[in-house]
Structure formats: structure tokens, C-alpha cells
Tab-separated table of C-alpha atoms in Angstrom:
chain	number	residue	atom	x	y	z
A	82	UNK	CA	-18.845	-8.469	12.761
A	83	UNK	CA	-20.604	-5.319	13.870
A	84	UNK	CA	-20.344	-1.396	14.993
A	85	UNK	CA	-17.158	-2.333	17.024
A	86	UNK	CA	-15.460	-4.188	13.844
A	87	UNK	CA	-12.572	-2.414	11.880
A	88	UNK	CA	-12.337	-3.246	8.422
A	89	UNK	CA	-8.739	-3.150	6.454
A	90	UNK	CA	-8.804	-3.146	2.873
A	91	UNK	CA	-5.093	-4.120	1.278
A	92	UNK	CA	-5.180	-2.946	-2.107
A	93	UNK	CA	-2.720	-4.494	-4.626
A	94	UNK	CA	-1.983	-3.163	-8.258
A	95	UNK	CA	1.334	-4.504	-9.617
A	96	UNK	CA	2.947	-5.155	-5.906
A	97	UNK	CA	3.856	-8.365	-6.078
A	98	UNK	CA	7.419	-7.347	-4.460
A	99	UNK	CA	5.623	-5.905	-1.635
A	100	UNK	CA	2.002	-6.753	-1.029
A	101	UNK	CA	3.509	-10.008	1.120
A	102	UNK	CA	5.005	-7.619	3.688
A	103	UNK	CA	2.341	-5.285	3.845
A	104	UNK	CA	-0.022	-7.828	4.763
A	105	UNK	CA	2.636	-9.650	7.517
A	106	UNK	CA	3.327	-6.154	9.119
A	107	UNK	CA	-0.360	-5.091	9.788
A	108	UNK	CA	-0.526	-9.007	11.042
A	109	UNK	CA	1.829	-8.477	13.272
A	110	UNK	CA	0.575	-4.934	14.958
A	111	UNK	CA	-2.985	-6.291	14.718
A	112	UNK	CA	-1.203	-8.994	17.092
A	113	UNK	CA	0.410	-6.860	19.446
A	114	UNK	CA	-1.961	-4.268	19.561
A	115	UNK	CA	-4.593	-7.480	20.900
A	116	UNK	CA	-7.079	-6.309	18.472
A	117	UNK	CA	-9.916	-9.257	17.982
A	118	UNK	CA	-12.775	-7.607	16.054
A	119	UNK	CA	-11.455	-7.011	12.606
A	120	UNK	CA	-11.277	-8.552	9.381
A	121	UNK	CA	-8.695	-8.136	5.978
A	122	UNK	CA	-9.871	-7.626	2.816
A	123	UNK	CA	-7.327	-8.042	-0.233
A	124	UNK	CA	-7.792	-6.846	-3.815
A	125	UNK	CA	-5.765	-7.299	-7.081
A	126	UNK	CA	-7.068	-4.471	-9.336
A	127	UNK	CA	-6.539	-6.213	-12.425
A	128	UNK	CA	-2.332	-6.331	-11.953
A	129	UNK	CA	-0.108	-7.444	-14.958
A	130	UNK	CA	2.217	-8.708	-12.638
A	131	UNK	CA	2.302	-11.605	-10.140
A	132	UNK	CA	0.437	-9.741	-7.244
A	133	UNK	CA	-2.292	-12.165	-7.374
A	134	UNK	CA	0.090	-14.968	-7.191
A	135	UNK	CA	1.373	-13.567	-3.700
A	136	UNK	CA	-2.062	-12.948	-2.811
A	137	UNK	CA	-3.011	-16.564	-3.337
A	138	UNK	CA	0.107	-17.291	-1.102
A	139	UNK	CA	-1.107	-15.088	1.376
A	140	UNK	CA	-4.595	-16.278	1.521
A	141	UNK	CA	-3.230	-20.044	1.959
A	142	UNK	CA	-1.407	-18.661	5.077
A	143	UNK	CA	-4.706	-16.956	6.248
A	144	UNK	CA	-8.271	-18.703	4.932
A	145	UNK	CA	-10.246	-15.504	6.674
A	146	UNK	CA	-8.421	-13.118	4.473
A	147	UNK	CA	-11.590	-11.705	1.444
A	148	UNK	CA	-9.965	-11.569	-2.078
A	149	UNK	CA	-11.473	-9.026	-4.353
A	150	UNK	CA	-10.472	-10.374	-7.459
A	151	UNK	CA	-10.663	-7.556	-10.766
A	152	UNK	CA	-9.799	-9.010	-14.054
A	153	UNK	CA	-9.099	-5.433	-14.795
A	154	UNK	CA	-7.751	-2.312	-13.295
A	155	UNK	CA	-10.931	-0.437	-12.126
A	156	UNK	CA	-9.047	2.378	-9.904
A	157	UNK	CA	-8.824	2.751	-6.052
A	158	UNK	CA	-12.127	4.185	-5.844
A	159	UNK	CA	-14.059	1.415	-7.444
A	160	UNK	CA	-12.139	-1.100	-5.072
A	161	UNK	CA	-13.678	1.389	-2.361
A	162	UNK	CA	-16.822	1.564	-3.503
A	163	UNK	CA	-17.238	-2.717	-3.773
A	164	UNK	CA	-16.018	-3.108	-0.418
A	165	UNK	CA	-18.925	-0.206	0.788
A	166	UNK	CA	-21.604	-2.370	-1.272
A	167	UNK	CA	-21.120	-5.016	1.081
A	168	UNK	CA	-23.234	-3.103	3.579
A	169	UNK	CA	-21.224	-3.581	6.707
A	170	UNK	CA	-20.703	-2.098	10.056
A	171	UNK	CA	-17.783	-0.434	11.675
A	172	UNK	CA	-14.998	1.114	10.343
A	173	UNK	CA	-12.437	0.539	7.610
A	174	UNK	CA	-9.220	1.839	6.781
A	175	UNK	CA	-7.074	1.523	3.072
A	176	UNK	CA	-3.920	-0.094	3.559
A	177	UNK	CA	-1.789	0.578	0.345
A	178	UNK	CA	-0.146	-2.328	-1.022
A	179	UNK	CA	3.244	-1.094	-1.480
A	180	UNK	CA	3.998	-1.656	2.170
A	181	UNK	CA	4.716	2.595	2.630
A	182	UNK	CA	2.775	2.484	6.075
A	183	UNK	CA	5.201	1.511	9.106
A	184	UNK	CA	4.543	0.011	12.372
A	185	UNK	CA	3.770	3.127	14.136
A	186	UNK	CA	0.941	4.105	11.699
A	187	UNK	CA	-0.353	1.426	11.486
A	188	UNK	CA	-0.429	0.903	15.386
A	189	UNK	CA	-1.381	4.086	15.795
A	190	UNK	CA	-4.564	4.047	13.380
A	191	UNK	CA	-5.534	0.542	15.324
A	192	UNK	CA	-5.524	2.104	18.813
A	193	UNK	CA	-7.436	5.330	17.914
A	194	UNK	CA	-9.807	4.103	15.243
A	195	UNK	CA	-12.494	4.311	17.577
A	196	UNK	CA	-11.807	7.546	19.441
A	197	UNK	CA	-13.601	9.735	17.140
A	198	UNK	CA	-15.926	9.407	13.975
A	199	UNK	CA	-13.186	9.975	11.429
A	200	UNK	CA	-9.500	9.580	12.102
A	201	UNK	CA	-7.186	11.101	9.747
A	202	UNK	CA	-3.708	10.448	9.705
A	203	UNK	CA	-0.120	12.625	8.162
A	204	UNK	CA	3.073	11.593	7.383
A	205	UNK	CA	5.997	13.002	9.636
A	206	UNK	CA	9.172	11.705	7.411
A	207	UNK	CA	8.072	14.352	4.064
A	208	UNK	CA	11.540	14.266	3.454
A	209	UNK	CA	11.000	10.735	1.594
A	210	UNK	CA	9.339	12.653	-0.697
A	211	UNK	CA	10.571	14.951	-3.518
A	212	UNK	CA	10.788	18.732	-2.603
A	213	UNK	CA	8.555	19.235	-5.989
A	214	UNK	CA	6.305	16.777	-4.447
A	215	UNK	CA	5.747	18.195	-1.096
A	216	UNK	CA	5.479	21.697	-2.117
A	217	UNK	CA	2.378	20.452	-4.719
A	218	UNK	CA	0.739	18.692	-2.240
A	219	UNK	CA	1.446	21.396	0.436
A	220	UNK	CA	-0.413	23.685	-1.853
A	221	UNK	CA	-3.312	21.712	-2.720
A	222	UNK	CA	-3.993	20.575	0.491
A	223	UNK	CA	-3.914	24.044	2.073
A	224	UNK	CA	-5.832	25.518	-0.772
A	225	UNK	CA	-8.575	22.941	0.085
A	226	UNK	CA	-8.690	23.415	3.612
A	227	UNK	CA	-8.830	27.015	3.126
A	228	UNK	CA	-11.705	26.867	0.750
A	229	UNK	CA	-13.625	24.448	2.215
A	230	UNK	CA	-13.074	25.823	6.000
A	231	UNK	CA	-11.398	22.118	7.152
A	232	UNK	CA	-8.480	21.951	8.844
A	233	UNK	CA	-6.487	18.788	8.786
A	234	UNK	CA	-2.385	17.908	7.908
A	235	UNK	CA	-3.246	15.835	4.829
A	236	UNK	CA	-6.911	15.407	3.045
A	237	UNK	CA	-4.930	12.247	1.341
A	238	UNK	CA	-3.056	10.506	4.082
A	239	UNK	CA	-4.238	7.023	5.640
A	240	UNK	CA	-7.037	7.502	8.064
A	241	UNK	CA	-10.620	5.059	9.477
A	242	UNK	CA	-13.778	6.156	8.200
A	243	UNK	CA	-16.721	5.142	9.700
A	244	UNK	CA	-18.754	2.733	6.960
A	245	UNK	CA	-22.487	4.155	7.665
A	246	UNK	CA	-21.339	7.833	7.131
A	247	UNK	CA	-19.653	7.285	4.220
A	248	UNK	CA	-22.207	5.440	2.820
A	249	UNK	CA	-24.294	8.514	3.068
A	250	UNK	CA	-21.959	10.225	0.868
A	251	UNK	CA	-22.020	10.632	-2.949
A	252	UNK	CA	-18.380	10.409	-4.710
A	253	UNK	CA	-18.428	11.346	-7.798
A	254	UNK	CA	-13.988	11.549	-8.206
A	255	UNK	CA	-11.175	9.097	-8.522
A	256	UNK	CA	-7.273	9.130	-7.841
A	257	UNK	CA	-6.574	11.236	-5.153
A	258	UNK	CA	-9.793	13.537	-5.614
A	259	UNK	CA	-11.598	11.023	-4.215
A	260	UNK	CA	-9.921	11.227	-0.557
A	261	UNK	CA	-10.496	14.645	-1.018
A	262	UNK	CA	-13.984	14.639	-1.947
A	263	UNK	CA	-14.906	12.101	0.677
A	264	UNK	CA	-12.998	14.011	3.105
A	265	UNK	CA	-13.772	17.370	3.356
A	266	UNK	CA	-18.028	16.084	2.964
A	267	UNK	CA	-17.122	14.123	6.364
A	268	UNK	CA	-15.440	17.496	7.314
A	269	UNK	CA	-18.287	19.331	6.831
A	270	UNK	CA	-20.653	17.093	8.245
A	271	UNK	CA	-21.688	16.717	11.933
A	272	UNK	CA	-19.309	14.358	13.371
A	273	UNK	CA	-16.469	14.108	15.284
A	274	UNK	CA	-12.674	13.878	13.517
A	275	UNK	CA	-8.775	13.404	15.480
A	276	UNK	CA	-5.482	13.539	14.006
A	277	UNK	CA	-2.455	10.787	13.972
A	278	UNK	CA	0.800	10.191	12.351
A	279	UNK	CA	3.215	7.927	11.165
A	280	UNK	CA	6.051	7.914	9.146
A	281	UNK	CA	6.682	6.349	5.515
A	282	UNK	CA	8.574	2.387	5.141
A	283	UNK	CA	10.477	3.531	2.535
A	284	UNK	CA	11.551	6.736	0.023
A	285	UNK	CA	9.579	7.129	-2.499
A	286	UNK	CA	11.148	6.304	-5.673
A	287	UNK	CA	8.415	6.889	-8.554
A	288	UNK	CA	4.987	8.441	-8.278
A	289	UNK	CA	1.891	7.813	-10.685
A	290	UNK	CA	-0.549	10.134	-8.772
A	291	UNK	CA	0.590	13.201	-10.501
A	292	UNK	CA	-0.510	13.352	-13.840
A	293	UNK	CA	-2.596	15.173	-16.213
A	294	UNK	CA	-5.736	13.415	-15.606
A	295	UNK	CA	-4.843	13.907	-11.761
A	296	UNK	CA	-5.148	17.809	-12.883
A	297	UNK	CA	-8.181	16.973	-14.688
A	298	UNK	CA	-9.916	15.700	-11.339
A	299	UNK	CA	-8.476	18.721	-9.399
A	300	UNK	CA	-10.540	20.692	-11.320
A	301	UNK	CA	-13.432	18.279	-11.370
A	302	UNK	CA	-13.225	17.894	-7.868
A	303	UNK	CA	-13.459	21.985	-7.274
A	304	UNK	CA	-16.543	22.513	-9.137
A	305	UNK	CA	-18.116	19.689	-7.131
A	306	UNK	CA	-17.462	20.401	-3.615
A	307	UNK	CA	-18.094	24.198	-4.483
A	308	UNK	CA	-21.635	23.090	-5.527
A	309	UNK	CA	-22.278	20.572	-2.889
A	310	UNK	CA	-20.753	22.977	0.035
A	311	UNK	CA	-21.668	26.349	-0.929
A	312	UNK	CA	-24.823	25.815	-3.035
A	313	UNK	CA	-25.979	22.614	-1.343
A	314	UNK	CA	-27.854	21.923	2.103
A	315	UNK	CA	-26.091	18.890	3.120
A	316	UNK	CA	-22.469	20.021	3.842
A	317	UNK	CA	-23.162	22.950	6.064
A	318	UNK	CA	-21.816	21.765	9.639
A	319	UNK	CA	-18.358	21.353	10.576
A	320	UNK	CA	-16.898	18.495	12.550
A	321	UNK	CA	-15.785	18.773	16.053
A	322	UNK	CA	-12.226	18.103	16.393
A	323	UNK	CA	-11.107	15.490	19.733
A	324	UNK	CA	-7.887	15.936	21.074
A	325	UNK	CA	-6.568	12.362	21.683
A	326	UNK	CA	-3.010	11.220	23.118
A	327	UNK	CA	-1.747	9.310	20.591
């Protein structure tokens, strides 16, 4: 594994109904998309259900899959952060473990991931989201873009980060903050960024990333990126956008 290897980190909190298929589709793309350098990372953050059971299923299948096993929920960004400590090369990519990504993104993420520093991806098919929803995120993301002077379709959405940069970069937010956080620093770094899409497996039924602590980190998030863009040295570039054909 080097600086041509893409990393895929599967995370699993109570999915045992769909953490199997998430891992067989991005099998099968990583198949027909002929991709050799790569390796899968799985983690069960601590579920109360029987996602580690179908983990242990999948990793009998598979022997090269890496199982980050948390006896307790630690949160998305701590899964992040222990795959980072690992000091590898490449790029990686977070692969939910509800199995919401389809072929296309996925596919799409695979064949571009190395076509620009940082790809970042949108959904097309917002309609399998609430109206509620997608006017709150609408807001928030174009509120951050306009602050922050980044322009992107969705700060949260799927994307490839490149492992050295964002090893560079202090996170100090969780839930969805932390996308943001990371984001907009690689944003406002030198670097080069492209945009791709896909669409969502499945409607979304329930939601847990709106909440009041999600609020909380809003704010949290603000106040830091306000200090660290405006006030700081680091974050005073902006990256160059590549137009790929995706």
C-alpha cells in the first residue's frame, strides 16, 4: 500500500440488517471498476445489535478485510481519527454502513478519487429526504459556503480525502460538524478539489443527525472555523476547483 492506494472505511453502528450489503455492493464496483490498489476497513462502534456478528460473517468471506472493533460507541469521528493514526498513504473514503450509497456513487467516487486532491460528492435523489430535512441542510450548507468563501453542493456528502492533508488538520467537532470542519480547512487550503454525484439506495426513513447536541456543534463549529479562517494564518488559500467528466 502506498500514494496510489484508496482506503474505504465501512462504518457500522447498529446495521446489522444492512452492513452485509453495503460491503457486497462496494465489492462488486471495486470489481468492475478493475480497481487493485485498495484495501476495506470495517468498524463496529460499540453496536447493541448483531452488526458485529455480520461483520464476523463478512470477514470469514474476506480475511483482508481490517475490523476496528469498539466495545463502545465512540462517534464517527473517533472511528476517523483511529483509522488516520495508522499513518498511511493514499486516500480514503467513509462508506456508511446503512448501505444509502448506490452503485453509481460509489463507482463514481472509485474512478475519480485520484483526479484531484479532494473529491466531494452530492446526492441527486433529495427527494428521499424530508422537505424539513432538505431545506435545513440547504441552509446550513449555503450559510457555510457563504461564510467561509467555499463553494461545493454538500460540505457533508461522501467524498476521498487525501490521508497526508488531513492529517495536517486539527478537528476539534463531531457528528456532522466534523465533515464540515474538515472540509471547508481542505477548502481553504492550497489544493485541488472536483465534484461527483450519486443518488441515495433507499428513502430515508429516520434520522439521528438532527438533534440538539447537533445544534450544539453548529455553534461550536462556527466559532472555530471563524477563528482558524479569519483570525488564523493557516486557512488563507482557496482550492482550485478541476472540472472532471464524470
Amino acid at each position: 500500500m502506498g500514494e496510489n492506494t484508496l482506503h474505504f472505511v465501512i462504518s457500522g453502528y447498529n446495521q446489522e440488517k444492512y452492513i452485509g450489503n453495503t460491503f457486497a455492493r462496494l465489492k462488486k464496483v471495486i470489481n468492475e471498476t478493475n480497481l487493485k490498489d485498495y484495501k476495506i476497513y470495517i468498524s463496529n462502534d460499540g453496536s447493541k445489535d448483531n452488526t458485529r456478528e455480520e461483520i464476523l460473517k463478512i470477514i470469514e468471506t474476506d480475511n483482508e478485510v481490517e475490523f476496528f472493533d469498539f466495545k463502545k460507541n465512540i462517534g464517527l469521528n473517533k472511528t476517523i481519527e483511529f483509522f488516520l493514526s495508522k499513518n498511511l498513504k493514499g486516500k480514503f473514503t467513509h462508506i456508511p454502513g446503512d448501505d444509502d450509497l448506490d452503485e453509481i456513487f460509489l463507482r463514481n467516487l472509485i474512478l475519480n478519487s485520484f483526479k484531484a486532491d479532494f473529491v466531494s460528492g452530492f446526492f441527486i435523489n433529495k427527494e428521499f429526504r424530508s422537505a424539513f430535512r432538505n431545506i435545513l441542510s440547504s441552509i446550513y450548507n449555503t450559510s457555510m459556503c457563504f461564510l467561509f468563501g467555499v463553494y461545493v453542493n454538500y460540505l457533508q456528502g461522501p467524498g476521498v480525502w487525501p490521508i497526508e492533508k488531513v492529517n495536517d488538520i486539527k478537528i476539534h467537532t463531531k457528528q456532522i460538524c466534523f465533515w464540515t470542519e474538515l472540509n471547508i480547512k481542505l477548502l481553504r487550503s492550497e489544493i485541488t478539489y472536483t465534484e461527483t454525484y450519486g443518488y441515495m439506495n433507499r428513502p430515508v426513513t429516520a434520522s439521528t443527525s438532527l438533534n440538539i447536541s447537533s445544534f450544539i456543534e453548529i455553534f461550536k463549529v462556527l466559532r472555530i472555523l471563524i477563528k482558524d479562517v479569519y483570525f488564523g494564518k493557516k486557512y488563507k488559500n482557496k482550492a482550485k476547483r478541476l472540472i472532471i467528466d464524470n
